Short mmCIF file of C-alpha atoms and ligand atoms in Angstrom, two decimals:
data_model
loop_
_atom_site.label_atom_id
_atom_site.label_comp_id
_atom_site.label_asym_id
_atom_site.label_seq_id
_atom_site.Cartn_x
_atom_site.Cartn_y
_atom_site.Cartn_z
CA MET A 1 -145.93 70.98 46.25
CA ASN A 2 -145.41 67.40 47.35
CA ASN A 3 -142.70 66.01 49.57
CA ILE A 4 -141.01 63.11 47.81
CA LEU A 5 -138.40 60.62 49.01
CA ILE A 6 -136.35 58.77 46.42
CA THR A 7 -134.00 56.07 47.64
CA GLY A 8 -131.27 55.27 45.16
CA GLY A 9 -131.95 58.76 43.89
CA ALA A 10 -128.41 59.39 42.62
CA GLY A 11 -128.51 56.38 40.32
CA PHE A 12 -129.52 56.30 36.68
CA ILE A 13 -133.28 55.93 37.10
CA GLY A 14 -133.53 57.58 40.53
CA SER A 15 -131.71 60.75 39.52
CA THR A 16 -133.79 61.18 36.37
CA LEU A 17 -136.90 60.85 38.51
CA ALA A 18 -135.53 63.25 41.14
CA ASN A 19 -134.69 65.88 38.51
CA PHE A 20 -138.14 65.49 36.99
CA TYR A 21 -139.98 66.00 40.29
CA SER A 22 -137.66 68.76 41.53
CA LYS A 23 -139.18 71.15 38.99
CA ASN A 24 -142.39 71.34 41.03
CA HIS A 25 -141.81 69.42 44.23
CA GLN A 26 -139.51 69.00 47.21
CA VAL A 27 -137.29 65.93 46.81
CA ILE A 28 -135.09 64.15 49.32
CA VAL A 29 -132.59 61.70 47.86
CA VAL A 30 -130.94 58.95 49.90
CA ASP A 31 -128.09 57.17 48.14
CA ASP A 32 -124.90 55.46 49.30
CA LEU A 33 -123.22 56.28 45.96
CA SER A 34 -122.25 52.64 45.42
CA MET A 35 -123.41 52.92 41.79
CA GLY A 36 -124.91 56.40 41.67
CA ASN A 37 -123.24 59.77 41.36
CA LYS A 38 -124.18 63.05 43.00
CA ASN A 39 -123.45 64.83 39.71
CA ASN A 40 -126.43 63.07 38.16
CA LEU A 41 -128.62 65.40 40.21
CA ASP A 42 -129.49 68.89 39.02
CA HIS A 43 -128.35 71.78 41.18
CA SER A 44 -131.75 72.64 42.56
CA ASP A 45 -132.95 74.13 45.83
CA ASN A 46 -135.68 71.54 45.70
CA ILE A 47 -133.31 68.57 46.02
CA ARG A 48 -131.75 67.58 49.33
CA PHE A 49 -129.12 64.88 49.06
CA ILE A 50 -128.36 62.53 51.95
CA GLU A 51 -125.43 60.17 51.56
CA GLY A 52 -126.26 56.94 53.33
CA SER A 53 -127.54 53.43 52.96
CA VAL A 54 -131.15 52.34 53.09
CA THR A 55 -129.91 49.52 55.31
CA ASP A 56 -128.97 52.07 57.99
CA PHE A 57 -131.93 51.76 60.34
CA SER A 58 -131.26 54.88 62.43
CA LEU A 59 -130.84 57.02 59.33
CA MET A 60 -134.08 55.80 57.81
CA GLU A 61 -135.97 55.96 61.10
CA GLU A 62 -134.88 59.54 61.70
CA LEU A 63 -135.81 60.49 58.15
CA LEU A 64 -139.28 59.00 58.32
CA LYS A 65 -139.92 60.31 61.83
CA THR A 66 -139.01 63.89 61.02
CA ASN A 67 -140.52 64.23 57.52
CA GLN A 68 -144.00 63.59 56.29
CA PHE A 69 -143.78 62.32 52.72
CA ASP A 70 -146.46 62.32 50.04
CA TYR A 71 -144.61 59.85 47.82
CA ILE A 72 -141.77 57.42 48.41
CA PHE A 73 -139.97 55.71 45.53
CA HIS A 74 -137.75 52.88 46.68
CA LEU A 75 -135.17 52.39 43.95
CA ALA A 76 -132.10 51.67 46.04
CA ALA A 77 -130.81 48.22 45.21
CA VAL A 78 -127.75 46.23 44.27
CA ALA A 79 -128.85 45.94 40.66
CA SER A 80 -126.30 43.39 39.52
CA VAL A 81 -127.64 39.86 39.33
CA ALA A 82 -124.08 38.50 39.25
CA ASP A 83 -123.23 40.41 42.42
CA SER A 84 -126.21 38.83 44.18
CA VAL A 85 -124.87 35.39 43.26
CA GLU A 86 -121.43 36.34 44.62
CA ARG A 87 -122.69 38.03 47.79
CA PRO A 88 -126.18 36.74 48.60
CA VAL A 89 -126.13 37.86 52.23
CA GLU A 90 -125.03 41.45 51.64
CA THR A 91 -127.26 41.98 48.64
CA HIS A 92 -130.23 40.50 50.52
CA GLN A 93 -129.83 43.23 53.13
CA VAL A 94 -130.16 45.90 50.46
CA ASN A 95 -132.61 44.23 48.10
CA PHE A 96 -134.95 42.73 50.67
CA ASP A 97 -134.35 43.81 54.29
CA SER A 98 -134.36 47.52 53.45
CA VAL A 99 -137.80 47.17 51.88
CA PHE A 100 -139.27 45.31 54.82
CA GLN A 101 -137.79 47.86 57.20
CA LEU A 102 -139.16 50.73 55.11
CA LEU A 103 -142.66 49.22 55.16
CA GLU A 104 -142.57 49.02 58.95
CA LEU A 105 -141.27 52.58 59.26
CA ILE A 106 -144.06 53.77 56.98
CA ARG A 107 -146.60 51.91 59.09
CA ALA A 108 -145.28 53.61 62.20
CA HIS A 109 -144.59 57.15 60.98
CA GLN A 110 -146.14 57.99 57.61
CA ALA A 111 -149.87 58.26 58.19
CA ASP A 112 -150.34 60.73 55.32
CA LEU A 113 -148.32 58.92 52.68
CA LYS A 114 -150.08 58.87 49.32
CA ARG A 115 -147.96 56.12 47.79
CA LEU A 116 -144.92 53.92 48.15
CA VAL A 117 -143.69 52.69 44.76
CA PHE A 118 -141.31 49.76 44.87
CA THR A 119 -139.21 48.94 41.83
CA SER A 120 -138.91 45.27 41.02
CA SER A 121 -137.56 43.58 37.91
CA ALA A 122 -138.43 41.36 34.97
CA ALA A 123 -135.87 39.03 36.57
CA VAL A 124 -138.76 37.60 38.63
CA TYR A 125 -140.00 35.78 35.49
CA GLY A 126 -136.72 33.87 35.23
CA ASP A 127 -136.18 31.51 32.31
CA GLU A 128 -139.74 30.30 31.75
CA PRO A 129 -139.92 30.69 27.97
CA THR A 130 -143.51 31.85 27.31
CA LEU A 131 -143.66 35.37 25.86
CA PRO A 132 -144.72 38.08 26.30
CA LYS A 133 -144.59 38.26 30.08
CA ALA A 134 -147.78 39.45 31.73
CA GLU A 135 -147.96 40.19 35.45
CA GLU A 136 -149.78 36.91 36.02
CA SER A 137 -147.28 34.85 34.00
CA VAL A 138 -145.32 32.08 35.70
CA ILE A 139 -142.82 33.49 38.18
CA ARG A 140 -139.53 31.62 38.32
CA PRO A 141 -136.88 33.70 40.12
CA LEU A 142 -133.49 32.00 39.74
CA THR A 143 -131.00 34.20 41.57
CA PRO A 144 -130.81 35.87 44.99
CA TYR A 145 -131.50 39.17 43.21
CA ALA A 146 -134.69 37.89 41.59
CA ILE A 147 -135.87 36.09 44.72
CA ASP A 148 -135.33 39.21 46.83
CA LYS A 149 -137.14 41.41 44.31
CA PHE A 150 -140.08 39.04 44.17
CA ALA A 151 -140.32 38.60 47.94
CA ALA A 152 -140.04 42.35 48.53
CA GLU A 153 -142.63 43.07 45.87
CA LYS A 154 -145.05 40.63 47.51
CA TYR A 155 -144.63 42.27 50.90
CA VAL A 156 -145.09 45.72 49.40
CA VAL A 157 -148.36 44.79 47.72
CA ASP A 158 -149.55 42.82 50.73
CA TYR A 159 -149.02 45.76 53.07
CA TYR A 160 -151.78 47.50 51.16
CA HIS A 161 -154.17 44.60 51.51
CA LEU A 162 -153.29 43.87 55.15
CA TYR A 163 -152.70 47.34 56.59
CA GLN A 164 -154.01 49.74 53.91
CA ILE A 165 -150.53 51.24 53.41
CA PRO A 166 -150.83 52.79 49.93
CA THR A 167 -148.36 50.83 47.85
CA SER A 168 -147.64 49.78 44.25
CA ALA A 169 -144.82 47.94 42.52
CA VAL A 170 -143.33 47.95 39.03
CA ARG A 171 -141.25 45.37 37.20
CA PHE A 172 -138.68 47.06 34.98
CA PHE A 173 -137.66 45.46 31.73
CA ASN A 174 -134.41 46.75 30.17
CA VAL A 175 -134.22 50.47 30.93
CA TYR A 176 -131.73 52.61 28.97
CA GLY A 177 -130.85 56.24 28.45
CA PRO A 178 -128.57 59.10 29.51
CA LYS A 179 -126.71 58.70 32.81
CA GLN A 180 -126.74 54.92 32.87
CA ASN A 181 -123.41 53.86 34.30
CA PRO A 182 -121.47 51.65 31.83
CA GLU A 183 -118.66 50.76 34.22
CA SER A 184 -119.58 47.21 35.24
CA PRO A 185 -119.73 44.23 32.87
CA TYR A 186 -123.30 43.82 34.14
CA SER A 187 -124.30 47.38 33.32
CA GLY A 188 -127.11 47.76 30.83
CA VAL A 189 -125.88 46.58 27.45
CA ILE A 190 -126.91 49.80 25.67
CA SER A 191 -124.81 51.91 28.06
CA ILE A 192 -121.84 49.62 27.34
CA ILE A 193 -122.37 49.87 23.58
CA MET A 194 -122.70 53.67 23.82
CA ASP A 195 -119.46 53.84 25.78
CA ARG A 196 -117.68 51.90 22.99
CA TYR A 197 -119.08 54.22 20.31
CA LYS A 198 -117.78 57.21 22.26
CA LYS A 199 -114.31 55.66 22.27
CA LEU A 200 -114.63 54.95 18.57
CA LEU A 201 -115.60 58.55 17.81
CA ASN A 202 -112.59 59.68 19.85
CA LYS A 203 -110.45 57.46 17.62
CA GLU A 204 -109.56 55.14 20.48
CA GLU A 205 -109.18 51.45 19.81
CA THR A 206 -112.27 49.65 21.00
CA SER A 207 -114.72 46.85 20.39
CA PHE A 208 -117.96 45.60 21.81
CA THR A 209 -117.99 42.10 23.28
CA MET A 210 -121.18 40.42 22.22
CA PHE A 211 -122.06 37.38 24.32
CA GLY A 212 -123.56 34.84 21.95
CA ASP A 213 -124.55 35.42 18.32
CA GLY A 214 -126.56 38.58 18.95
CA SER A 215 -129.91 36.96 18.30
CA GLN A 216 -131.00 37.41 21.92
CA SER A 217 -133.64 40.09 22.27
CA ARG A 218 -134.84 42.47 24.96
CA ASP A 219 -137.68 44.89 25.55
CA PHE A 220 -135.62 48.07 25.93
CA VAL A 221 -137.53 50.96 27.45
CA PHE A 222 -136.33 54.56 27.32
CA ILE A 223 -135.83 56.34 30.65
CA GLU A 224 -138.36 59.10 29.87
CA ASP A 225 -141.07 56.49 29.41
CA VAL A 226 -140.03 54.90 32.69
CA VAL A 227 -140.42 58.23 34.48
CA GLN A 228 -143.86 58.57 32.92
CA ALA A 229 -144.75 55.07 34.13
CA LEU A 230 -143.54 55.70 37.67
CA ASP A 231 -145.48 58.94 37.94
CA LEU A 232 -148.59 57.29 36.64
CA VAL A 233 -148.37 54.30 38.94
CA ALA A 234 -147.76 56.61 41.91
CA THR A 235 -150.75 58.83 41.22
CA SER A 236 -153.39 56.48 39.86
CA ASN A 237 -156.06 55.12 42.20
CA ALA A 238 -156.40 51.89 40.28
CA SER A 239 -152.76 51.01 40.95
CA LEU A 240 -153.14 50.69 44.73
CA GLY A 241 -151.86 47.28 45.78
CA GLU A 242 -150.97 46.37 42.19
CA VAL A 243 -147.83 45.41 40.29
CA TYR A 244 -147.08 46.53 36.72
CA ASN A 245 -144.65 45.62 33.96
CA VAL A 246 -142.75 48.61 32.60
CA GLY A 247 -141.51 48.02 29.07
CA THR A 248 -142.64 48.90 25.56
CA GLY A 249 -144.25 45.70 24.32
CA THR A 250 -141.65 45.45 21.52
CA ALA A 251 -138.29 43.70 21.52
CA ILE A 252 -135.14 44.06 19.42
CA ASN A 253 -132.19 41.69 19.13
CA LEU A 254 -128.64 42.80 19.81
CA ASN A 255 -127.52 42.58 16.16
CA ASP A 256 -130.32 44.92 15.08
CA LEU A 257 -129.56 47.20 18.01
CA VAL A 258 -125.94 47.61 16.94
CA ALA A 259 -127.03 48.06 13.30
CA THR A 260 -129.44 50.84 14.33
CA LEU A 261 -126.70 52.63 16.25
CA ASP A 262 -124.20 52.17 13.41
CA GLU A 263 -126.68 53.92 11.18
CA LEU A 264 -127.43 56.71 13.65
CA LEU A 265 -123.76 57.38 14.27
CA ALA A 266 -122.64 56.75 10.70
CA SER A 267 -119.93 54.42 11.92
CA GLU A 268 -119.23 50.74 12.29
CA LEU A 269 -118.66 49.42 15.78
CA PRO A 270 -116.23 46.48 15.82
CA VAL A 271 -117.99 43.53 17.45
CA GLN A 272 -116.28 40.50 18.97
CA ASN A 273 -118.44 37.50 19.61
CA GLN A 274 -117.84 35.49 22.77
CA PRO A 275 -119.69 32.46 24.12
CA GLU A 276 -123.10 33.14 25.64
CA ARG A 277 -123.08 34.37 29.21
CA SER A 278 -124.14 31.64 31.63
CA GLY A 279 -127.65 32.17 32.97
CA ASP A 280 -128.45 34.55 30.12
CA ILE A 281 -132.08 34.66 29.09
CA LYS A 282 -132.57 34.37 25.33
CA TYR A 283 -135.68 36.44 24.75
CA SER A 284 -137.52 38.91 26.94
CA LEU A 285 -140.64 40.88 26.15
CA ALA A 286 -143.23 42.66 28.27
CA ASP A 287 -146.97 42.54 27.94
CA ILE A 288 -147.85 46.10 28.94
CA SER A 289 -151.64 45.94 28.67
CA LYS A 290 -152.10 46.29 32.43
CA ILE A 291 -150.18 49.56 32.73
CA LYS A 292 -151.72 50.81 29.49
CA ALA A 293 -155.10 50.46 31.15
CA ILE A 294 -154.11 53.18 33.65
CA GLY A 295 -152.98 55.53 30.86
CA TYR A 296 -149.39 54.56 30.04
CA GLU A 297 -148.27 54.94 26.44
CA PRO A 298 -144.56 54.55 25.70
CA LYS A 299 -143.56 57.49 23.52
CA HIS A 300 -140.24 56.16 22.24
CA THR A 301 -139.67 53.40 19.77
CA ILE A 302 -136.19 51.96 20.20
CA LYS A 303 -135.00 54.17 17.33
CA ALA A 304 -136.48 57.35 18.85
CA GLY A 305 -135.01 56.56 22.27
CA LEU A 306 -131.58 55.82 20.80
CA GLU A 307 -131.69 59.06 18.81
CA LYS A 308 -132.30 61.06 21.99
CA TYR A 309 -129.63 59.13 23.86
CA VAL A 310 -127.11 59.69 21.07
CA SER A 311 -127.78 63.43 20.88
CA TYR A 312 -127.40 63.69 24.64
CA GLU A 313 -124.06 61.86 24.52
CA LEU A 314 -122.79 63.95 21.60
CA ALA A 315 -123.71 67.16 23.43
CA GLN A 316 -121.87 65.88 26.52
CA GLU A 317 -118.77 65.11 24.47
CA LYS A 318 -118.79 68.65 23.09
CA SER A 319 -119.14 70.24 26.52
CA ASP A 320 -116.28 68.05 27.82
CA LEU A 321 -113.89 69.36 25.18
C1 UD2 B 401 -131.53 42.57 32.85
C2 UD2 B 401 -131.18 43.41 34.07
C3 UD2 B 401 -130.88 42.52 35.26
C4 UD2 B 401 -132.05 41.57 35.48
C5 UD2 B 401 -132.33 40.79 34.19
C6 UD2 B 401 -133.56 39.93 34.33
C7 UD2 B 401 -130.08 45.42 33.28
C8 UD2 B 401 -128.79 46.17 33.16
N1 UD2 B 401 -129.99 44.20 33.81
O1 UD2 B 401 -130.41 41.79 32.47
O2 UD2 B 401 -130.69 43.33 36.40
O3 UD2 B 401 -133.17 42.30 35.90
O4 UD2 B 401 -132.60 41.70 33.12
O5 UD2 B 401 -133.71 39.11 33.24
O6 UD2 B 401 -131.14 45.92 32.97
N2 UD2 B 401 -124.46 41.65 26.65
C9 UD2 B 401 -123.43 41.59 25.71
N3 UD2 B 401 -122.29 42.30 25.94
C10 UD2 B 401 -122.12 43.07 27.07
C11 UD2 B 401 -123.18 43.13 28.01
C12 UD2 B 401 -124.33 42.41 27.77
O7 UD2 B 401 -123.54 40.88 24.69
O8 UD2 B 401 -121.06 43.69 27.22
C13 UD2 B 401 -125.69 40.89 26.40
C14 UD2 B 401 -126.09 40.01 27.55
O9 UD2 B 401 -125.42 38.78 27.51
C15 UD2 B 401 -127.58 39.89 27.32
C16 UD2 B 401 -127.97 41.23 26.70
O10 UD2 B 401 -126.76 41.79 26.23
O11 UD2 B 401 -127.88 38.85 26.43
C17 UD2 B 401 -128.60 42.19 27.68
O12 UD2 B 401 -127.77 42.28 28.81
P1 UD2 B 401 -128.03 43.28 30.03
O13 UD2 B 401 -127.01 42.96 31.07
O14 UD2 B 401 -128.12 44.66 29.54
O15 UD2 B 401 -129.49 42.91 30.50
P2 UD2 B 401 -130.17 41.51 30.94
O16 UD2 B 401 -131.45 41.44 30.20
O17 UD2 B 401 -129.24 40.38 30.84
#
């Protein structure tokens, strides 16, 4: 049984990871509930939830002084790019300072740590148009969010080379699946679309606002494949001091995405087109050969992932009635 710390562990990705590990391991979750929700976590004796911010030095110091962890997953972040443009100072504290602080606390108190996994983003590639994006592609971070992710990622990897702290980093492409919070306009587009379908099925008036003509495409990766990737990166020897793209290697445009869901749900979602969102990237696609070399194989095509997501949502609707 391993001792695992997951920061941001009440959020969409963090809670799915926490529930996965809690079947066989002891998990501590730290989350300030700014985006996450305690209800995302299974009721399990193996999960301890601590409400607090990763920017709270005394909280984190106490935690790392009094527990010896095998694995730490640092997922806590202000995930909205737009928010980082609005509030660069505050988001820098969460997206960068907390990582730097965590590295130092690990150096001081976590001699037996097997791995720190830091979660970065495809945002680091910015708007440089060459596709697909490999880890060694041009890096052009354009927002405080992307700059913080890239800087933090560099420190994380460098702490392995400089101080032999066992670390790895991943760059998420567009993750989707059950429990993704659709509340903000900058929430993952699939969670927003799913929310509109739910309204439609409940006979509420609704429509999906599509920014642009829907020809923009993304490499959408299903949450279960992301959990597989995180576990693999955390436990592989080859991944020490390395950074990996996490995607599927296949992209779909928004029009085809909506068409696929229309078919799955046997309905027709009303779509309203609006001008493109400023700063939007047109196409995004991951080269996943590096992570494949350590054993990763995404198991869900977009259709298979959407099918699972839809059945989860339909089951939820039924249990809410
Ligand atoms: C993703 C990440 C972001 C950052 C970025 C880096 C998510 C949720 N966001 O942003 O954090 O890492 O990649 O490039 O994973 N759209 C609509 N209608 C809506 C919402 C979105 O048309 O109501 C469009 C949006 O303009 C974009 C596409 O859908 O063209 C995907 O949007 P997104 O916010 O899900 O993800 P993205 O790739 O912009």
